[in-house]
Short mmCIF file of C-alpha atoms and ligand atoms in Angstrom, two decimals:
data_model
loop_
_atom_site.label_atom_id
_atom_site.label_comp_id
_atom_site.label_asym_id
_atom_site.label_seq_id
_atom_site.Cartn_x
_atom_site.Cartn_y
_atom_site.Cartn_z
CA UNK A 125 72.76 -70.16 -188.61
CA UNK A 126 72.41 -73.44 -190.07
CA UNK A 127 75.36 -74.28 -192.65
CA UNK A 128 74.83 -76.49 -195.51
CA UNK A 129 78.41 -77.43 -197.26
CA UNK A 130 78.84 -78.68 -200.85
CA UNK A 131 79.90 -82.13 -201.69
CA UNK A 132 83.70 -80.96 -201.50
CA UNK A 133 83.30 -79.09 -198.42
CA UNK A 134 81.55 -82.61 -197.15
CA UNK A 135 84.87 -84.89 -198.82
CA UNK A 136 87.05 -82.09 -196.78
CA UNK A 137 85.50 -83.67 -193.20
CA UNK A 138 85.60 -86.76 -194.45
CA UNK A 139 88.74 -86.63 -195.06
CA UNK A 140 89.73 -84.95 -190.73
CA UNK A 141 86.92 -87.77 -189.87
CA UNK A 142 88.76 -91.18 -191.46
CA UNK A 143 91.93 -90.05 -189.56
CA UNK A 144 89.38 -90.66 -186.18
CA UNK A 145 88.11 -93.80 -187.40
CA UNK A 146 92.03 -94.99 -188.11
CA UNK A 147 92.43 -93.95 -184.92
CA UNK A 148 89.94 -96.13 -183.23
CA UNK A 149 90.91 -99.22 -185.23
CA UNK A 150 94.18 -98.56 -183.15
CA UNK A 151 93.26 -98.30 -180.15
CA UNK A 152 90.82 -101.45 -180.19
CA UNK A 153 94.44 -102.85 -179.90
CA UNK A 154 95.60 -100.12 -177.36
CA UNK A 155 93.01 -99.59 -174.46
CA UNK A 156 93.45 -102.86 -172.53
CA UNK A 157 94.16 -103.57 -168.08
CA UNK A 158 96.95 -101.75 -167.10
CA UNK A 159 97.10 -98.82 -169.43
CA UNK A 160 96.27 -95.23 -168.28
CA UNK A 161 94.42 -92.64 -169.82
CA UNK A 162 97.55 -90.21 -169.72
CA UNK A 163 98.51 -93.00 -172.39
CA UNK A 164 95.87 -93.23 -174.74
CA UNK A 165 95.86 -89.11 -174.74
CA UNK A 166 99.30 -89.66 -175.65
CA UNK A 167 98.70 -92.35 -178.23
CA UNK A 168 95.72 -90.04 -179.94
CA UNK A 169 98.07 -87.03 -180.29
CA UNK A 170 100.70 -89.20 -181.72
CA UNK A 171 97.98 -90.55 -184.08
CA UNK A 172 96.55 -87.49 -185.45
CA UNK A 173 99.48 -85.48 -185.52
CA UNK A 174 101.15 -88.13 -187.75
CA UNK A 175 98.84 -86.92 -190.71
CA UNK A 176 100.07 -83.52 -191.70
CA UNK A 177 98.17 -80.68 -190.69
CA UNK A 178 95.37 -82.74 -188.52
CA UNK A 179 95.34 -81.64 -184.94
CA UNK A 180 93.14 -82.51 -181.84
CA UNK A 181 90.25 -79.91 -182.19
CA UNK A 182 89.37 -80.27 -178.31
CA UNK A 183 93.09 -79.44 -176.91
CA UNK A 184 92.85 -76.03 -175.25
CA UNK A 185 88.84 -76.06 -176.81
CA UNK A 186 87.70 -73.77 -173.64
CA UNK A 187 90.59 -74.91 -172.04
CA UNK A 188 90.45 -78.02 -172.49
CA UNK A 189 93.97 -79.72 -170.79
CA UNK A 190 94.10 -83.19 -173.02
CA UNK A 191 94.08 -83.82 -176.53
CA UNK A 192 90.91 -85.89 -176.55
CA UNK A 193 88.53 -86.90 -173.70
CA UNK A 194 88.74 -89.95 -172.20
CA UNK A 195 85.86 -91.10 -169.24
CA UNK A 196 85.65 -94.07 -167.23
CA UNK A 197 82.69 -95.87 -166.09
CA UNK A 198 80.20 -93.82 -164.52
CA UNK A 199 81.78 -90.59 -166.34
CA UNK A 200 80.11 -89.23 -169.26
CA UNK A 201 81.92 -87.10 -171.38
CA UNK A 202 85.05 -84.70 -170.85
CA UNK A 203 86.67 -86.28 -168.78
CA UNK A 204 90.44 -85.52 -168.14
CA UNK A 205 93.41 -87.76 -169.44
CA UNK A 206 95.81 -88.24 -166.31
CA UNK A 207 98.80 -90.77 -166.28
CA UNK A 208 97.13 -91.86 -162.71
CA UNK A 209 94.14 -92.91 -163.87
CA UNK A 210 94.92 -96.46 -164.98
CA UNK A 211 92.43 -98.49 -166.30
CA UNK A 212 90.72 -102.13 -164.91
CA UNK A 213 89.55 -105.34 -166.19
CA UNK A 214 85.83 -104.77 -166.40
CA UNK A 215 86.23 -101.17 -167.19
CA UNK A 216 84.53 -99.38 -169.91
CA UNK A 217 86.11 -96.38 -171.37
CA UNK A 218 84.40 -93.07 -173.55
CA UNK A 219 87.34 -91.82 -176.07
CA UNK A 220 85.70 -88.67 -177.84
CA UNK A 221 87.60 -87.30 -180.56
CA UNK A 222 87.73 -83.67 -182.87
CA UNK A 223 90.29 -83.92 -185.50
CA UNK A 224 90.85 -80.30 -187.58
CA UNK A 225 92.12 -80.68 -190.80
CA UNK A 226 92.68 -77.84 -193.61
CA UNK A 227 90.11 -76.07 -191.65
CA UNK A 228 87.63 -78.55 -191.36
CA UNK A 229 86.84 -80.31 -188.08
CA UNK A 230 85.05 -83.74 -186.91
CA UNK A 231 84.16 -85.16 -184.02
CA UNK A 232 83.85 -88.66 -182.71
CA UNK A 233 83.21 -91.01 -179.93
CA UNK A 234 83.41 -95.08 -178.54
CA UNK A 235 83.27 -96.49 -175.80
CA UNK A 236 85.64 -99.64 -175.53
CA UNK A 237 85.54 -102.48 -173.01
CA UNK A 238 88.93 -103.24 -170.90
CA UNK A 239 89.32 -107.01 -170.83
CA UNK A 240 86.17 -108.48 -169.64
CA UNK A 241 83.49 -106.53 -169.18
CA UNK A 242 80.06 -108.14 -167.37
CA UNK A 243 76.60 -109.08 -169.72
CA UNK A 244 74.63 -105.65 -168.28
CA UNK A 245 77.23 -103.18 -169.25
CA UNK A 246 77.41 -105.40 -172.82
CA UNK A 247 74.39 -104.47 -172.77
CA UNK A 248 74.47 -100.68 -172.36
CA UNK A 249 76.84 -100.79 -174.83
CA UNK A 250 74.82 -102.93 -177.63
CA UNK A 251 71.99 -100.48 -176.53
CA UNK A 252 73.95 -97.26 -177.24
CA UNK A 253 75.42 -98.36 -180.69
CA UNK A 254 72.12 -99.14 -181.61
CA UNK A 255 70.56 -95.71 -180.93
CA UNK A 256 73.36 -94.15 -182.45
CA UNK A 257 72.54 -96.47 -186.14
CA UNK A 258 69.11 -95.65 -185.63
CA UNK A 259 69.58 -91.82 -184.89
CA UNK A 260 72.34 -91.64 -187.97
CA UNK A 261 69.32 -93.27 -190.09
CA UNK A 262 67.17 -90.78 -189.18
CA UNK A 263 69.42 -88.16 -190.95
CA UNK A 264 67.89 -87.78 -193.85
CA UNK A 265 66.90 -84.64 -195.98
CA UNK A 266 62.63 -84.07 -194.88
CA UNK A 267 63.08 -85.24 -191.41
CA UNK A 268 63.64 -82.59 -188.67
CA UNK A 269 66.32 -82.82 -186.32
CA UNK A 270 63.30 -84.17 -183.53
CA UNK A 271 63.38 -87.18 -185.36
CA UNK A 272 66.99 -87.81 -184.48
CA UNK A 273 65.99 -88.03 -180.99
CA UNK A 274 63.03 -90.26 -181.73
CA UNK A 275 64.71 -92.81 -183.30
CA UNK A 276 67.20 -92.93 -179.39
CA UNK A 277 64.17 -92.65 -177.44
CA UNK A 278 62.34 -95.62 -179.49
CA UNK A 279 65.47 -97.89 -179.27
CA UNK A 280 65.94 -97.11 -175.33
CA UNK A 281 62.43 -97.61 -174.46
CA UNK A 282 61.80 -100.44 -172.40
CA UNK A 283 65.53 -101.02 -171.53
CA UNK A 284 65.19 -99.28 -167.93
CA UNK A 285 68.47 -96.67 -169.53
CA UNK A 286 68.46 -93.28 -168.77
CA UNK A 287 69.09 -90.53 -171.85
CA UNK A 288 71.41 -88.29 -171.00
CA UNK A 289 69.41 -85.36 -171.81
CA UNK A 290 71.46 -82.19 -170.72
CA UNK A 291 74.24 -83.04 -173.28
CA UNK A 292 73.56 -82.44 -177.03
CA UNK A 293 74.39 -83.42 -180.39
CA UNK A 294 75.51 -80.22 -182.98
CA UNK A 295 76.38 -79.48 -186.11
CA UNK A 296 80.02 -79.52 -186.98
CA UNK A 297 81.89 -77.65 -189.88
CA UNK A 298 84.42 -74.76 -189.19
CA UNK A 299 84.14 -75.26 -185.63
CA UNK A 300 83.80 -77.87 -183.63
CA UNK A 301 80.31 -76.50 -182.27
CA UNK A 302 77.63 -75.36 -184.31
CA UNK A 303 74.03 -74.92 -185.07
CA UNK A 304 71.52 -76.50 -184.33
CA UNK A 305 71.68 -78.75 -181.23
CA UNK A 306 70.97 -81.91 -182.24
CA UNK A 307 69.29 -83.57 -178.59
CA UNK A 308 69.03 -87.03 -178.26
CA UNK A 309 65.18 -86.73 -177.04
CA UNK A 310 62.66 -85.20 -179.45
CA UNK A 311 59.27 -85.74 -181.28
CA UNK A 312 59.37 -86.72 -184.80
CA UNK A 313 58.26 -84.07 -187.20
CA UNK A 314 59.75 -81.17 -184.69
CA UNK A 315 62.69 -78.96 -184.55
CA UNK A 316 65.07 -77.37 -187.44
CA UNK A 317 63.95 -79.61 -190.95
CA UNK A 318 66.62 -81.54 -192.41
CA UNK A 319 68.39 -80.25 -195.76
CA UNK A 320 70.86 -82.17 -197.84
CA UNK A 321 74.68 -80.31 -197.10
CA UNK A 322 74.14 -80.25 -193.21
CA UNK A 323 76.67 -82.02 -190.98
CA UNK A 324 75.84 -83.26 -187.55
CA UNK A 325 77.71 -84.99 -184.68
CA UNK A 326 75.10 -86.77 -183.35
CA UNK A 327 75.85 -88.91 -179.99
CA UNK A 328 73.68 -90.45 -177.80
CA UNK A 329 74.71 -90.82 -174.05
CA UNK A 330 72.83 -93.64 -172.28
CA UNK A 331 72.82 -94.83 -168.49
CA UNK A 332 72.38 -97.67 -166.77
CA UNK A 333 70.38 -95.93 -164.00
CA UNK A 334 69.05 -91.85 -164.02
CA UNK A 335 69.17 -90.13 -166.96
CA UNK A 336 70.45 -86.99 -164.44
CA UNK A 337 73.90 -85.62 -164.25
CA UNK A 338 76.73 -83.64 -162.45
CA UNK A 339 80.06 -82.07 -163.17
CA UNK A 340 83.07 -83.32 -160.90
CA UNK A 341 85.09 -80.73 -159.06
CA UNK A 342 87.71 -80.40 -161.73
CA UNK A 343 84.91 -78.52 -163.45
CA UNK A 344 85.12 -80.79 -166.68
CA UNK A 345 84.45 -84.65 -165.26
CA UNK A 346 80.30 -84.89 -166.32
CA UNK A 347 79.21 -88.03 -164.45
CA UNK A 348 75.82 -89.57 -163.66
CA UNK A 349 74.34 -88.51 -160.92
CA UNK A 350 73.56 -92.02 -159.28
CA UNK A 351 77.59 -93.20 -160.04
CA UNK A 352 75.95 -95.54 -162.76
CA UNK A 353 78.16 -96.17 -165.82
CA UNK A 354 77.27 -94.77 -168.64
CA UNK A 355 78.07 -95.48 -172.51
CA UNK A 356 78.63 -92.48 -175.62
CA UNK A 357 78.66 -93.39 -179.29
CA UNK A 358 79.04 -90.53 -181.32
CA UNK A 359 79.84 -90.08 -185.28
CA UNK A 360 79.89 -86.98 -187.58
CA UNK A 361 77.35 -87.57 -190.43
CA UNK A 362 76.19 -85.45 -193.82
CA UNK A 363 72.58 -85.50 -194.76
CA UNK A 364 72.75 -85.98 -198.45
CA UNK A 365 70.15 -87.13 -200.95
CA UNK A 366 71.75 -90.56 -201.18
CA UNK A 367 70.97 -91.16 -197.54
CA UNK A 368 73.62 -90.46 -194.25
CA UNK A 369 77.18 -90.58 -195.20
CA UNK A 370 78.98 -91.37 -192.05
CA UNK A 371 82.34 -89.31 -191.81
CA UNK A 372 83.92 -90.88 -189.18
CA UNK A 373 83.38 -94.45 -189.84
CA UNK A 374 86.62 -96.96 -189.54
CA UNK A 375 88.58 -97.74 -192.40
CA UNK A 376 89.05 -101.57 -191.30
CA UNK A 377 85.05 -102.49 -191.36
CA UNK A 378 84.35 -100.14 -194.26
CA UNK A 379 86.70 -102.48 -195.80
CA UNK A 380 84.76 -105.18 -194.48
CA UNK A 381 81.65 -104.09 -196.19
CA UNK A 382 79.92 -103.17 -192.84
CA UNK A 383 78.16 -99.81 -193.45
CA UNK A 384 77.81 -98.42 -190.02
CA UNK A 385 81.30 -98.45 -189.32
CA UNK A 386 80.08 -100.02 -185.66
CA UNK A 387 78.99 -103.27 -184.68
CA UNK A 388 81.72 -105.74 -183.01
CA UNK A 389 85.14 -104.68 -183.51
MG1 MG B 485 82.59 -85.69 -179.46
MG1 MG B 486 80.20 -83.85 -180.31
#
């Protein structure tokens, strides 16, 4: 089923999804050449844990063996943190948070550049922050959750990007994974309606080549198919009548006035 939480309920993930924002202020400053993955898992348990009673949602989630997931290049989502993976100049790197506070969770994602990164992958990621703004505006109470998917499809068409589309937005609440799916392909006007009180992670996953994927043989790693690199933008939003409230926006540019809680760091 569908939940739809009150305004309190909403302030509750708010409150789990600021802590993720914080945390990506941080490691703006953190993920640079040189530093591993094991690293940044270590610096985003460090981080959460620090506010009292927030854990990592996604450590032991399944199984899950880090605190967060943390993907390099061509890797899409869940990948592993390892203190041998150590990241390049030119890299670009997919941290995807859950934070569970008092019960409540949220869930979050960036992708970062390491040092210099080359005009088409600034590209992918311009591309993928702006499907995510348009998806997040499409959250409002009338649409239906095909609209979500319209708005990524209409602001990737034309760029030659693949969608991912085996991976899925959801609604998040209790758990980290709930109803409905939110895909990042649909037709406006189709799928579950919209109601003021839901809250949805909603993340589009773009490509620079096929919009086809595969899992790596550590059974977690998702990657694109055709070892293009690939970008994920993901924030946990409430449909209310006043419009999308982003949950997991940063501190820093909210204090800066800018509403999306993206755009240049
Ligand atoms: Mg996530
Ligand atoms: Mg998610």
């Amino acid at each position: 089923m569908i939940h739809l939480r009150s305004a309190a309920e909403i302030d509750a993930i708010g409150r789990g999804g600021a802590i993720i924002g914080a945390l990506f202020d941080e490691l703006q400053l953190r993920v640079t050449p040189g530093v591993s993955t094991g690293e940044l898992d270590r610096v985003c348990e460090e981080f959460i844990r620090a506010h009292p009673g927030a854990v990592p949602a996604f450590q032991g989630l399944y199984g899950f063996p880090g605190a967060v997931c943390i993907s390099v290049n061509e890797e899409i989502v869940h990948g592993i943190p390892r203190p041998d993976r150590i990241l390049g100049d030119g890299d670009i790197v997919s941290v995807d948070v859950g934070v569970t506070l008092d019960g409540w969770c949220s869930d979050s994602a960036y992708t970062f550049e390491v040092g210099e990164v080359d005009a088409e992958t600034r590209r992918l990621l311009r591309t993928t922050q702006a499907a995510l703004d348009a998806a997040v505006a499409a959250a409002v109470p009338g649409n239906h959750v095909g609209d979500i998917g319209a708005a990524v499809m209409a602001t990737v068409e034309g760029t030659g990007m693949g969608i991912v589309r085996d991976l899925v937005g959801h609604g998040v609440g209790r758990e980290v994974h709930e109803e409905p799916q939110v895909p990042n392909v649909g037709r406006a006007g189709y799928g579950p309606q919209l109601r003021a009180g839901m809250v949805l992670a909603i993340e589009p996953m773009l490509s620079l080549g096929t919009d086809r994927i595969k899992t790596l043989s550590d059974r977690w790693t998702v990657v694109t198919a055709d070892g293009t690199r690939s970008a994920h933008f993901e924030h946990t939003v409430a449909v209310t009548t006043d419009g999308p409230r982003i949950l997991t926006g940063s501190t820093r540019q909210a204090e800066a006035g800018v509403e999306s809680g993206l755009g240049t760091p």
